PDB file of C-alpha atoms in Angstrom:
ATOM      1  CA  MET A   1       0.017  -0.009  -0.027  1.00  0.00           C
ATOM      2  CA  GLU A   2       1.134   3.662  -0.640  1.00  0.00           C
ATOM      3  CA  VAL A   3       1.651   6.110   1.952  1.00  0.00           C
ATOM      4  CA  SER A   4      -1.040   8.252   0.590  1.00  0.00           C
ATOM      5  CA  GLU A   5      -3.522   5.484   0.706  1.00  0.00           C
ATOM      6  CA  ARG A   6      -2.713   4.897   4.264  1.00  0.00           C
ATOM      7  CA  THR A   7      -2.982   8.305   5.334  1.00  0.00           C
ATOM      8  CA  ALA A   8      -6.318   8.379   3.422  1.00  0.00           C
ATOM      9  CA  ILE A   9      -7.596   5.530   5.231  1.00  0.00           C
ATOM     10  CA  LYS A  10      -6.391   6.922   8.528  1.00  0.00           C
ATOM     11  CA  ALA A  11      -8.080  10.108   7.942  1.00  0.00           C
ATOM     12  CA  ALA A  12     -11.325   8.528   6.926  1.00  0.00           C
ATOM     13  CA  SER A  13     -11.339   6.406  10.001  1.00  0.00           C
ATOM     14  CA  LYS A  14     -10.779   9.446  12.277  1.00  0.00           C
ATOM     15  CA  GLU A  15     -13.345  11.194  10.645  1.00  0.00           C
ATOM     16  CA  VAL A  16     -15.828   8.122  11.073  1.00  0.00           C
ATOM     17  CA  SER A  17     -14.926   7.819  14.720  1.00  0.00           C
ATOM     18  CA  HIS A  18     -15.280  11.560  15.366  1.00  0.00           C
ATOM     19  CA  GLU A  19     -18.871  11.432  13.779  1.00  0.00           C
ATOM     20  CA  VAL A  20     -19.740   8.223  15.864  1.00  0.00           C
ATOM     21  CA  LYS A  21     -18.559  10.135  19.019  1.00  0.00           C
ATOM     22  CA  THR A  22     -20.716  13.133  18.148  1.00  0.00           C
ATOM     23  CA  LEU A  23     -23.865  10.962  17.437  1.00  0.00           C
ATOM     24  CA  MET A  24     -23.798   9.616  21.024  1.00  0.00           C
ATOM     25  CA  ASN A  25     -24.541  11.738  24.065  1.00  0.00           C
ATOM     26  CA  THR A  26     -21.993  10.867  26.906  1.00  0.00           C
ATOM     27  CA  GLU A  27     -24.602  11.641  29.549  1.00  0.00           C
ATOM     28  CA  ALA A  28     -27.105   9.414  27.966  1.00  0.00           C
ATOM     29  CA  ILE A  29     -24.598   6.582  27.699  1.00  0.00           C
ATOM     30  CA  ASP A  30     -23.665   7.153  31.420  1.00  0.00           C
ATOM     31  CA  SER A  31     -27.230   7.104  32.438  1.00  0.00           C
ATOM     32  CA  LEU A  32     -27.847   3.970  30.473  1.00  0.00           C
ATOM     33  CA  LYS A  33     -24.875   2.166  32.157  1.00  0.00           C
ATOM     34  CA  GLN A  34     -26.186   3.251  35.548  1.00  0.00           C
ATOM     35  CA  THR A  35     -29.652   1.914  34.724  1.00  0.00           C
ATOM     36  CA  GLN A  36     -28.245  -1.292  33.400  1.00  0.00           C
ATOM     37  CA  HIS A  37     -26.153  -1.816  36.743  1.00  0.00           C
ATOM     38  CA  LEU A  38     -29.420  -0.994  38.684  1.00  0.00           C
ATOM     39  CA  ILE A  39     -31.317  -3.605  36.837  1.00  0.00           C
ATOM     40  CA  LEU A  40     -28.387  -6.203  37.133  1.00  0.00           C
ATOM     41  CA  GLY A  41     -28.402  -5.789  40.930  1.00  0.00           C
ATOM     42  CA  ARG A  42     -32.074  -6.181  41.246  1.00  0.00           C
ATOM     43  CA  LEU A  43     -31.935  -9.190  39.119  1.00  0.00           C
ATOM     44  CA  GLN A  44     -29.255 -10.804  41.274  1.00  0.00           C
ATOM     45  CA  ASP A  45     -31.206 -10.089  44.549  1.00  0.00           C
ATOM     46  CA  SER A  46     -34.193 -11.717  42.774  1.00  0.00           C
ATOM     47  CA  ASN A  47     -32.194 -14.660  41.822  1.00  0.00           C
ATOM     48  CA  ALA A  48     -30.841 -15.025  45.406  1.00  0.00           C
ATOM     49  CA  VAL A  49     -34.398 -14.881  46.770  1.00  0.00           C
ATOM     50  CA  LEU A  50     -35.640 -17.403  44.383  1.00  0.00           C
ATOM     51  CA  SER A  51     -32.771 -19.780  44.994  1.00  0.00           C
ATOM     52  CA  HIS A  52     -33.349 -19.602  48.698  1.00  0.00           C
ATOM     53  CA  PHE A  53     -36.999 -20.130  48.077  1.00  0.00           C
ATOM     54  CA  ASN A  54     -36.394 -23.147  45.944  1.00  0.00           C
ATOM     55  CA  GLU A  55     -34.229 -24.628  48.784  1.00  0.00           C
ATOM     56  CA  TYR A  56     -36.897 -24.182  51.152  1.00  0.00           C
ATOM     57  CA  SER A  57     -39.511 -25.626  49.084  1.00  0.00           C
ATOM     58  CA  GLU A  58     -37.372 -28.693  48.443  1.00  0.00           C
ATOM     59  CA  ASN A  59     -36.844 -29.273  52.057  1.00  0.00           C
ATOM     60  CA  CYS A  60     -40.741 -28.758  52.784  1.00  0.00           C
ATOM     61  CA  TYR A  61     -41.688 -30.965  49.837  1.00  0.00           C
ATOM     62  CA  ALA A  62     -39.227 -33.696  51.300  1.00  0.00           C
ATOM     63  CA  ASP A  63     -40.926 -33.428  54.704  1.00  0.00           C
ATOM     64  CA  VAL A  64     -44.452 -33.369  53.342  1.00  0.00           C
ATOM     65  CA  MET A  65     -43.784 -36.219  50.947  1.00  0.00           C
ATOM     66  CA  ALA A  66     -42.629 -38.486  53.599  1.00  0.00           C
ATOM     67  CA  GLU A  67     -45.693 -37.906  55.720  1.00  0.00           C
ATOM     68  CA  PHE A  68     -47.961 -38.303  52.699  1.00  0.00           C
ATOM     69  CA  SER A  69     -46.376 -41.593  51.703  1.00  0.00           C
ATOM     70  CA  LYS A  70     -46.948 -42.739  55.249  1.00  0.00           C
ATOM     71  CA  ASN A  71     -50.499 -41.655  55.320  1.00  0.00           C
ATOM     72  CA  THR A  72     -51.204 -43.286  51.905  1.00  0.00           C
ATOM     73  CA  ARG A  73     -49.841 -46.674  53.218  1.00  0.00           C
ATOM     74  CA  LEU A  74     -52.052 -46.302  56.243  1.00  0.00           C
ATOM     75  CA  LEU A  75     -55.098 -45.546  54.214  1.00  0.00           C
ATOM     76  CA  LYS A  76     -54.553 -48.480  51.760  1.00  0.00           C
ATOM     77  CA  SER A  77     -53.955 -50.780  54.890  1.00  0.00           C
ATOM     78  CA  MET A  78     -57.201 -49.412  56.362  1.00  0.00           C
ATOM     79  CA  LYS A  79     -59.194 -49.927  53.251  1.00  0.00           C
ATOM     80  CA  THR A  80     -57.907 -53.553  52.983  1.00  0.00           C
ATOM     81  CA  ASP A  81     -58.853 -54.112  56.646  1.00  0.00           C
ATOM     82  CA  LEU A  82     -62.385 -52.510  56.019  1.00  0.00           C
ATOM     83  CA  ASP A  83     -62.878 -54.631  52.848  1.00  0.00           C
ATOM     84  CA  TYR A  84     -61.948 -57.823  54.811  1.00  0.00           C
ATOM     85  CA  ILE A  85     -64.455 -56.955  57.643  1.00  0.00           C
ATOM     86  CA  PHE A  86     -67.259 -56.068  55.336  1.00  0.00           C
ATOM     87  CA  VAL A  87     -66.793 -59.317  53.476  1.00  0.00           C
ATOM     88  CA  LYS A  88     -66.929 -61.181  56.767  1.00  0.00           C
ATOM     89  CA  LEU A  89     -70.005 -59.231  57.922  1.00  0.00           C
ATOM     90  CA  ARG A  90     -71.882 -59.842  54.671  1.00  0.00           C
ATOM     91  CA  ASN A  91     -70.924 -63.609  54.859  1.00  0.00           C
ATOM     92  CA  ILE A  92     -72.342 -63.782  58.374  1.00  0.00           C
ATOM     93  CA  LYS A  93     -75.359 -61.838  57.727  1.00  0.00           C
ATOM     94  CA  SER A  94     -76.141 -64.065  54.482  1.00  0.00           C
ATOM     95  CA  LYS A  95     -75.685 -67.201  56.561  1.00  0.00           C
ATOM     96  CA  ILE A  96     -77.938 -65.764  59.416  1.00  0.00           C
ATOM     97  CA  PHE A  97     -80.508 -64.677  56.756  1.00  0.00           C
ATOM     98  CA  ALA A  98     -80.452 -68.112  55.102  1.00  0.00           C
ATOM     99  CA  THR A  99     -81.028 -69.839  58.483  1.00  0.00           C
ATOM    100  CA  TYR A 100     -83.405 -67.297  59.917  1.00  0.00           C
ATOM    101  CA  PRO A 101     -85.145 -65.432  56.961  1.00  0.00           C
ATOM    102  CA  ASP A 102     -87.247 -63.352  59.301  1.00  0.00           C
ATOM    103  CA  ALA A 103     -84.288 -62.170  61.482  1.00  0.00           C
ATOM    104  CA  PHE A 104     -83.911 -58.949  59.593  1.00  0.00           C
ATOM    105  CA  PRO A 105     -86.312 -56.347  58.180  1.00  0.00           C
ATOM    106  CA  ASN A 106     -86.581 -56.239  54.454  1.00  0.00           C
ATOM    107  CA  GLU A 107     -84.648 -52.890  54.426  1.00  0.00           C
ATOM    108  CA  SER A 108     -81.657 -54.056  56.142  1.00  0.00           C
ATOM    109  CA  VAL A 109     -80.895 -56.898  53.503  1.00  0.00           C
ATOM    110  CA  ASP A 110     -77.914 -55.834  51.294  1.00  0.00           C
ATOM    111  CA  THR A 111     -79.240 -55.813  47.772  1.00  0.00           C
ATOM    112  CA  ARG A 112     -76.109 -54.078  46.368  1.00  0.00           C
ATOM    113  CA  PRO A 113     -73.933 -55.936  43.828  1.00  0.00           C
ATOM    114  CA  ASP A 114     -70.899 -57.735  45.544  1.00  0.00           C
ATOM    115  CA  LEU A 115     -67.965 -55.283  44.695  1.00  0.00           C
ATOM    116  CA  GLU A 116     -65.584 -57.921  45.821  1.00  0.00           C
ATOM    117  CA  LEU A 117     -66.068 -59.844  42.817  1.00  0.00           C
ATOM    118  CA  GLU A 118     -64.923 -57.010  40.784  1.00  0.00           C
ATOM    119  CA  VAL A 119     -61.629 -56.532  42.760  1.00  0.00           C
ATOM    120  CA  PRO A 120     -58.727 -55.988  40.243  1.00  0.00           C
ATOM    121  CA  ARG A 121     -56.341 -59.208  39.957  1.00  0.00           C
ATOM    122  CA  ASP A 122     -53.373 -57.475  41.469  1.00  0.00           C
ATOM    123  CA  HIS A 123     -55.272 -56.634  44.503  1.00  0.00           C
ATOM    124  CA  VAL A 124     -54.713 -59.172  47.436  1.00  0.00           C
ATOM    125  CA  SER A 125     -57.307 -59.098  50.256  1.00  0.00           C
ATOM    126  CA  PRO A 126     -56.354 -60.369  53.786  1.00  0.00           C
ATOM    127  CA  THR A 127     -58.586 -63.468  53.241  1.00  0.00           C
ATOM    128  CA  GLU A 128     -56.653 -64.419  50.200  1.00  0.00           C
ATOM    129  CA  SER A 129     -53.232 -63.839  51.900  1.00  0.00           C
ATOM    130  CA  HIS A 130     -54.511 -65.675  55.165  1.00  0.00           C
ATOM    131  CA  GLN A 131     -53.654 -62.623  57.271  1.00  0.00           C
ATOM    132  CA  PRO A 132     -55.970 -61.267  59.895  1.00  0.00           C
ATOM    133  CA  PRO A 133     -56.743 -57.511  59.553  1.00  0.00           C
ATOM    134  CA  SER A 134     -54.177 -55.177  61.258  1.00  0.00           C
ATOM    135  CA  VAL A 135     -55.516 -53.102  63.885  1.00  0.00           C
TER     136      VAL A 135
END
């Protein structure tokens, strides 16, 4: 490259940089930087609060989940026990009714369908597993 081309390029770049500088207001740029730093600080604070809340929520969830699982197992066990009791009661009542037809008023006879016949195959009642109901 020639010297004159280099000086022309240098002069053109100085002119462009000067024009760019005059296009931007330094006070506006400083104000923009300050606003960006303020927003950054707020976002960092919000992030810290959310991180703390997530940790707290995780701990609470672990506590509640353990209790919920325990109560779910208890309810399932209670349902199994009640099913066993109602089957036994229904059998006893049907035997009494067969032996003594006048022992119960007509309203007390259970005419509902036997729901135990519709029990899913994976469900094992205490009578099938030969276990007495837990109390």
